[in-house]
mmCIF file of C-alpha atoms in Angstrom:
data_model
loop_
_atom_site.group_PDB
_atom_site.id
_atom_site.type_symbol
_atom_site.label_atom_id
_atom_site.label_comp_id
_atom_site.label_asym_id
_atom_site.label_seq_id
_atom_site.Cartn_x
_atom_site.Cartn_y
_atom_site.Cartn_z
ATOM 1 C CA UNK A 937 -54.352 77.601 -2.252
ATOM 2 C CA UNK A 938 -58.060 78.386 -2.418
ATOM 3 C CA UNK A 939 -58.747 81.983 -3.344
ATOM 4 C CA UNK A 940 -61.970 83.958 -3.647
ATOM 5 C CA UNK A 941 -62.425 87.224 -5.516
ATOM 6 C CA UNK A 942 -65.439 89.508 -5.452
ATOM 7 C CA UNK A 943 -66.375 91.622 -8.449
ATOM 8 C CA UNK A 944 -69.163 93.985 -9.399
ATOM 9 C CA UNK A 945 -70.226 97.631 -9.551
ATOM 10 C CA UNK A 946 -69.023 99.840 -6.749
ATOM 11 C CA UNK A 947 -71.937 102.259 -7.006
ATOM 12 C CA UNK A 948 -75.625 101.403 -7.027
ATOM 13 C CA UNK A 949 -78.555 103.812 -7.053
ATOM 14 C CA UNK A 950 -81.201 103.641 -4.317
ATOM 15 C CA UNK A 951 -84.092 101.264 -5.100
ATOM 16 C CA UNK A 952 -81.994 99.434 -7.695
ATOM 17 C CA UNK A 953 -80.425 95.961 -7.528
ATOM 18 C CA UNK A 954 -76.960 95.237 -6.187
ATOM 19 C CA UNK A 955 -75.158 92.452 -8.071
ATOM 20 C CA UNK A 956 -71.864 90.869 -7.085
ATOM 21 C CA UNK A 957 -69.956 87.821 -8.284
ATOM 22 C CA UNK A 958 -67.512 85.636 -6.369
ATOM 23 C CA UNK A 959 -64.987 83.689 -8.403
ATOM 24 C CA UNK A 960 -63.343 80.760 -6.639
ATOM 25 C CA UNK A 961 -60.004 79.325 -7.704
ATOM 26 C CA UNK A 962 -58.137 76.154 -6.735
ATOM 27 C CA UNK A 963 -61.247 74.386 -5.404
ATOM 28 C CA UNK A 964 -64.516 73.342 -6.992
ATOM 29 C CA UNK A 965 -67.550 74.769 -5.214
ATOM 30 C CA UNK A 966 -69.474 71.643 -6.184
ATOM 31 C CA UNK A 967 -67.103 69.395 -4.191
ATOM 32 C CA UNK A 968 -67.890 70.311 -0.605
ATOM 33 C CA UNK A 969 -68.363 73.149 1.908
ATOM 34 C CA UNK A 970 -70.773 76.010 2.176
ATOM 35 C CA UNK A 971 -70.017 79.225 0.296
ATOM 36 C CA UNK A 972 -71.278 82.507 1.624
ATOM 37 C CA UNK A 973 -71.696 86.241 1.388
ATOM 38 C CA UNK A 974 -70.966 88.531 4.331
ATOM 39 C CA UNK A 975 -71.054 92.301 4.514
ATOM 40 C CA UNK A 976 -69.420 94.776 6.853
ATOM 41 C CA UNK A 977 -70.472 98.282 7.674
ATOM 42 C CA UNK A 978 -69.462 100.587 10.521
ATOM 43 C CA UNK A 979 -73.027 100.472 11.828
ATOM 44 C CA UNK A 980 -73.588 96.710 11.781
ATOM 45 C CA UNK A 981 -70.145 95.101 11.869
ATOM 46 C CA UNK A 982 -70.002 91.721 10.151
ATOM 47 C CA UNK A 983 -73.378 90.480 8.934
ATOM 48 C CA UNK A 984 -73.953 87.101 7.315
ATOM 49 C CA UNK A 985 -76.110 87.585 4.201
ATOM 50 C CA UNK A 986 -76.583 84.089 2.872
ATOM 51 C CA UNK A 987 -74.933 80.867 1.782
ATOM 52 C CA UNK A 988 -75.168 77.976 -0.584
ATOM 53 C CA UNK A 989 -73.956 74.440 -0.094
ATOM 54 C CA UNK A 990 -72.219 72.207 -2.582
ATOM 55 C CA UNK A 991 -75.528 70.460 -3.337
ATOM 56 C CA UNK A 992 -77.120 73.724 -4.470
ATOM 57 C CA UNK A 993 -79.228 74.481 -1.389
ATOM 58 C CA UNK A 994 -79.547 78.126 -0.331
ATOM 59 C CA UNK A 995 -79.807 79.749 3.080
ATOM 60 C CA UNK A 996 -80.542 83.381 3.846
ATOM 61 C CA UNK A 997 -80.358 85.758 6.775
ATOM 62 C CA UNK A 998 -83.998 86.148 7.871
ATOM 63 C CA UNK A 999 -83.509 89.892 8.242
ATOM 64 C CA UNK A 1000 -82.668 90.141 4.531
ATOM 65 C CA UNK A 1001 -84.783 87.363 3.124
ATOM 66 C CA UNK A 1002 -87.019 88.561 0.371
ATOM 67 C CA UNK A 1003 -84.423 90.979 -1.005
ATOM 68 C CA UNK A 1004 -81.529 88.583 -1.453
ATOM 69 C CA UNK A 1005 -80.912 85.871 -3.998
ATOM 70 C CA UNK A 1006 -77.775 83.774 -4.190
ATOM 71 C CA UNK A 1007 -77.093 81.604 -7.187
ATOM 72 C CA UNK A 1008 -74.236 79.531 -8.466
ATOM 73 C CA UNK A 1009 -72.684 78.641 -11.785
ATOM 74 C CA UNK A 1010 -70.868 75.433 -10.956
ATOM 75 C CA UNK A 1011 -69.352 75.206 -14.447
ATOM 76 C CA UNK A 1012 -67.629 78.581 -13.966
ATOM 77 C CA UNK A 1013 -66.920 77.968 -10.277
ATOM 78 C CA UNK A 1014 -68.686 81.185 -9.376
ATOM 79 C CA UNK A 1015 -71.525 82.196 -7.113
ATOM 80 C CA UNK A 1016 -73.383 85.461 -7.097
ATOM 81 C CA UNK A 1017 -75.387 87.791 -4.893
ATOM 82 C CA UNK A 1018 -78.342 89.921 -5.906
ATOM 83 C CA UNK A 1019 -79.966 92.307 -3.463
ATOM 84 C CA UNK A 1020 -83.017 94.257 -4.549
ATOM 85 C CA UNK A 1021 -84.456 97.610 -3.460
ATOM 86 C CA UNK A 1022 -81.199 98.811 -1.931
ATOM 87 C CA UNK A 1023 -80.974 101.840 0.334
ATOM 88 C CA UNK A 1024 -78.100 103.748 1.863
ATOM 89 C CA UNK A 1025 -78.180 101.234 4.717
ATOM 90 C CA UNK A 1026 -76.898 98.599 2.273
ATOM 91 C CA UNK A 1027 -73.668 100.529 1.725
ATOM 92 C CA UNK A 1028 -70.975 98.159 2.928
ATOM 93 C CA UNK A 1029 -67.906 96.125 2.151
ATOM 94 C CA UNK A 1030 -69.163 92.825 0.733
ATOM 95 C CA UNK A 1031 -67.113 89.659 1.194
ATOM 96 C CA UNK A 1032 -67.464 86.143 -0.115
ATOM 97 C CA UNK A 1033 -65.974 83.275 1.839
ATOM 98 C CA UNK A 1034 -65.792 79.529 2.096
ATOM 99 C CA UNK A 1035 -67.498 78.077 5.159
ATOM 100 C CA UNK A 1036 -66.371 74.804 6.639
ATOM 101 C CA UNK A 1037 -66.991 75.014 10.355
ATOM 102 C CA UNK A 1038 -65.532 78.469 10.204
ATOM 103 C CA UNK A 1039 -65.350 81.207 7.594
ATOM 104 C CA UNK A 1040 -62.198 81.140 5.521
ATOM 105 C CA UNK A 1041 -60.619 81.857 3.239
ATOM 106 C CA UNK A 1042 -62.242 85.217 2.537
ATOM 107 C CA UNK A 1043 -62.094 87.373 -0.537
ATOM 108 C CA UNK A 1044 -60.555 90.810 -0.249
ATOM 109 C CA UNK A 1045 -63.986 92.442 -0.262
ATOM 110 C CA UNK A 1046 -65.874 94.696 -2.657
ATOM 111 C CA UNK A 1047 -67.025 98.113 -1.507
ATOM 112 C CA UNK A 1048 -70.547 98.916 -2.631
ATOM 113 C CA UNK A 1049 -71.936 102.403 -2.128
ATOM 114 C CA UNK A 1050 -75.629 103.098 -2.520
ATOM 115 C CA UNK A 1051 -76.083 106.656 -3.687
ATOM 116 C CA UNK A 1052 -77.836 108.624 -6.388
ATOM 117 C CA UNK B 885 -82.363 83.586 15.940
ATOM 118 C CA UNK B 886 -79.958 84.427 18.712
ATOM 119 C CA UNK B 887 -77.664 87.434 19.089
ATOM 120 C CA UNK B 888 -74.019 87.414 20.139
ATOM 121 C CA UNK B 889 -73.077 90.438 22.267
ATOM 122 C CA UNK B 890 -69.506 91.659 22.612
ATOM 123 C CA UNK B 891 -68.089 94.726 24.360
ATOM 124 C CA UNK B 892 -67.414 97.548 21.904
ATOM 125 C CA UNK B 893 -63.856 97.964 23.075
ATOM 126 C CA UNK B 894 -61.222 96.657 25.455
ATOM 127 C CA UNK B 895 -57.724 97.810 26.163
ATOM 128 C CA UNK B 896 -54.589 96.544 27.812
ATOM 129 C CA UNK B 897 -50.913 97.274 28.243
ATOM 130 C CA UNK B 898 -48.145 95.399 26.496
ATOM 131 C CA UNK B 899 -47.395 92.143 28.265
ATOM 132 C CA UNK B 900 -50.744 92.034 30.061
ATOM 133 C CA UNK B 901 -53.768 89.806 29.479
ATOM 134 C CA UNK B 902 -57.148 90.852 28.117
ATOM 135 C CA UNK B 903 -60.331 88.873 27.782
ATOM 136 C CA UNK B 904 -63.122 89.541 25.298
ATOM 137 C CA UNK B 905 -66.554 88.132 26.052
ATOM 138 C CA UNK B 906 -69.268 86.974 23.672
ATOM 139 C CA UNK B 907 -72.683 86.354 25.245
ATOM 140 C CA UNK B 908 -75.392 84.373 23.499
ATOM 141 C CA UNK B 909 -78.908 85.796 23.904
ATOM 142 C CA UNK B 910 -80.908 82.580 23.630
ATOM 143 C CA UNK B 911 -80.136 78.934 23.449
ATOM 144 C CA UNK B 912 -77.044 77.488 25.045
ATOM 145 C CA UNK B 913 -73.538 78.698 24.250
ATOM 146 C CA UNK B 914 -72.620 75.040 23.940
ATOM 147 C CA UNK B 915 -75.409 74.322 21.437
ATOM 148 C CA UNK B 916 -73.042 75.192 18.593
ATOM 149 C CA UNK B 917 -69.342 75.867 18.342
ATOM 150 C CA UNK B 918 -67.990 79.405 18.682
ATOM 151 C CA UNK B 919 -65.287 80.800 16.449
ATOM 152 C CA UNK B 920 -63.139 83.914 16.880
ATOM 153 C CA UNK B 921 -61.697 86.072 14.102
ATOM 154 C CA UNK B 922 -59.118 88.831 14.065
ATOM 155 C CA UNK B 923 -59.435 91.697 11.609
ATOM 156 C CA UNK B 924 -56.649 94.198 11.144
ATOM 157 C CA UNK B 925 -57.398 97.526 9.412
ATOM 158 C CA UNK B 926 -57.704 97.137 5.677
ATOM 159 C CA UNK B 927 -57.695 93.336 5.798
ATOM 160 C CA UNK B 928 -60.260 90.584 5.684
ATOM 161 C CA UNK B 929 -61.003 88.702 8.914
ATOM 162 C CA UNK B 930 -58.834 85.682 9.690
ATOM 163 C CA UNK B 931 -59.683 82.735 11.907
ATOM 164 C CA UNK B 932 -58.039 82.602 15.335
ATOM 165 C CA UNK B 933 -60.052 80.058 17.292
ATOM 166 C CA UNK B 934 -62.491 77.452 16.005
ATOM 167 C CA UNK B 935 -64.706 74.942 17.786
ATOM 168 C CA UNK B 936 -64.671 76.999 21.004
ATOM 169 C CA UNK B 937 -61.040 76.464 21.960
ATOM 170 C CA UNK B 938 -59.025 75.179 19.013
ATOM 171 C CA UNK B 939 -56.266 77.460 17.751
ATOM 172 C CA UNK B 940 -56.081 77.801 14.004
ATOM 173 C CA UNK B 941 -52.866 76.930 12.265
ATOM 174 C CA UNK B 942 -50.117 79.449 12.944
ATOM 175 C CA UNK B 943 -51.934 81.205 15.796
ATOM 176 C CA UNK B 944 -49.668 81.721 18.821
ATOM 177 C CA UNK B 945 -50.627 80.055 22.079
ATOM 178 C CA UNK B 946 -51.046 83.531 23.585
ATOM 179 C CA UNK B 947 -54.554 83.292 22.128
ATOM 180 C CA UNK B 948 -57.035 80.977 23.806
ATOM 181 C CA UNK B 949 -60.764 80.419 23.656
ATOM 182 C CA UNK B 950 -63.241 79.015 26.127
ATOM 183 C CA UNK B 951 -66.939 78.786 26.833
ATOM 184 C CA UNK B 952 -68.837 79.144 30.114
ATOM 185 C CA UNK B 953 -72.317 77.673 30.290
ATOM 186 C CA UNK B 954 -73.135 79.446 33.553
ATOM 187 C CA UNK B 955 -72.847 82.849 31.880
ATOM 188 C CA UNK B 956 -73.842 81.519 28.460
ATOM 189 C CA UNK B 957 -70.802 83.140 26.989
ATOM 190 C CA UNK B 958 -67.595 82.473 25.148
ATOM 191 C CA UNK B 959 -64.318 84.229 25.827
ATOM 192 C CA UNK B 960 -61.177 85.024 23.908
ATOM 193 C CA UNK B 961 -58.100 85.626 26.049
ATOM 194 C CA UNK B 962 -54.934 87.196 24.766
ATOM 195 C CA UNK B 963 -51.915 87.020 27.035
ATOM 196 C CA UNK B 964 -48.557 88.753 26.671
ATOM 197 C CA UNK B 965 -50.209 91.571 24.730
ATOM 198 C CA UNK B 966 -48.258 92.970 21.814
ATOM 199 C CA UNK B 967 -48.899 96.146 19.852
ATOM 200 C CA UNK B 968 -49.504 93.964 16.807
ATOM 201 C CA UNK B 969 -52.573 92.519 18.562
ATOM 202 C CA UNK B 970 -54.396 95.825 18.042
ATOM 203 C CA UNK B 971 -57.293 94.818 15.858
ATOM 204 C CA UNK B 972 -61.008 94.100 15.820
ATOM 205 C CA UNK B 973 -62.112 90.716 17.149
ATOM 206 C CA UNK B 974 -65.359 88.968 16.236
ATOM 207 C CA UNK B 975 -67.056 85.909 17.655
ATOM 208 C CA UNK B 976 -69.280 83.784 15.443
ATOM 209 C CA UNK B 977 -71.597 80.845 15.895
ATOM 210 C CA UNK B 978 -74.171 78.879 13.989
ATOM 211 C CA UNK B 979 -77.813 77.868 14.197
ATOM 212 C CA UNK B 980 -78.177 74.366 12.822
ATOM 213 C CA UNK B 981 -81.971 74.052 12.727
ATOM 214 C CA UNK B 982 -82.353 76.332 9.721
ATOM 215 C CA UNK B 983 -78.735 76.887 8.850
ATOM 216 C CA UNK B 984 -77.836 80.430 9.717
ATOM 217 C CA UNK B 985 -74.583 81.971 10.815
ATOM 218 C CA UNK B 986 -74.338 84.728 13.431
ATOM 219 C CA UNK B 987 -71.516 87.185 14.145
ATOM 220 C CA UNK B 988 -71.006 89.221 17.263
ATOM 221 C CA UNK B 989 -70.799 92.971 16.894
ATOM 222 C CA UNK B 990 -67.030 93.032 17.227
ATOM 223 C CA UNK B 991 -64.609 94.328 19.845
ATOM 224 C CA UNK B 992 -61.850 96.820 19.186
ATOM 225 C CA UNK B 993 -58.697 95.975 21.110
ATOM 226 C CA UNK B 994 -56.348 98.823 21.900
ATOM 227 C CA UNK B 995 -52.879 98.057 23.235
ATOM 228 C CA UNK B 996 -51.874 101.115 25.216
#
């Protein structure tokens, strides 16, 4: 079945850039669906960060736009998240997920802590 | 963009029924489908209800979803409460004009 796995550093310094990768198995991200990043913190609950579609179009949460870039490597079946100028408020569990009407499946999540 | 507002917490006794609301701040609740997710501690969210009232595969019929245009809200009802239903529940919808996805703040269900 389709599986997603997040990877990346668990600790990022304030003002630096957060980088995460989502590797998808058992389905080609270039075939169909949207593919997205979501984060979860105690303060904000689940927050949609941004998505890409199978045609390579990108969509971002307006509240984060300007700091977030999502990109995809279709040949490796991966998509990535970069978030610049991070602060402690960006400390969260970051998920990637497939979106087809609803979110799912989800990755297991990657905890990112912003701290010096 | 709109906001989806949920109660922070609800509780109920085993065997009883609880309802969790999800109110849309602007636009109509029926403008876009509403989904509901369950998240148990330490796990990723899983889909319960999609397209307002459709149960996902494997979800017991104790779980049901609905929308109410008069209150501009969606509801998740759980009947025959079980201790295993203790979890966080999130509603989610979508803005099609400039594709964006919105989650509610989540509701913690306690089964007393």
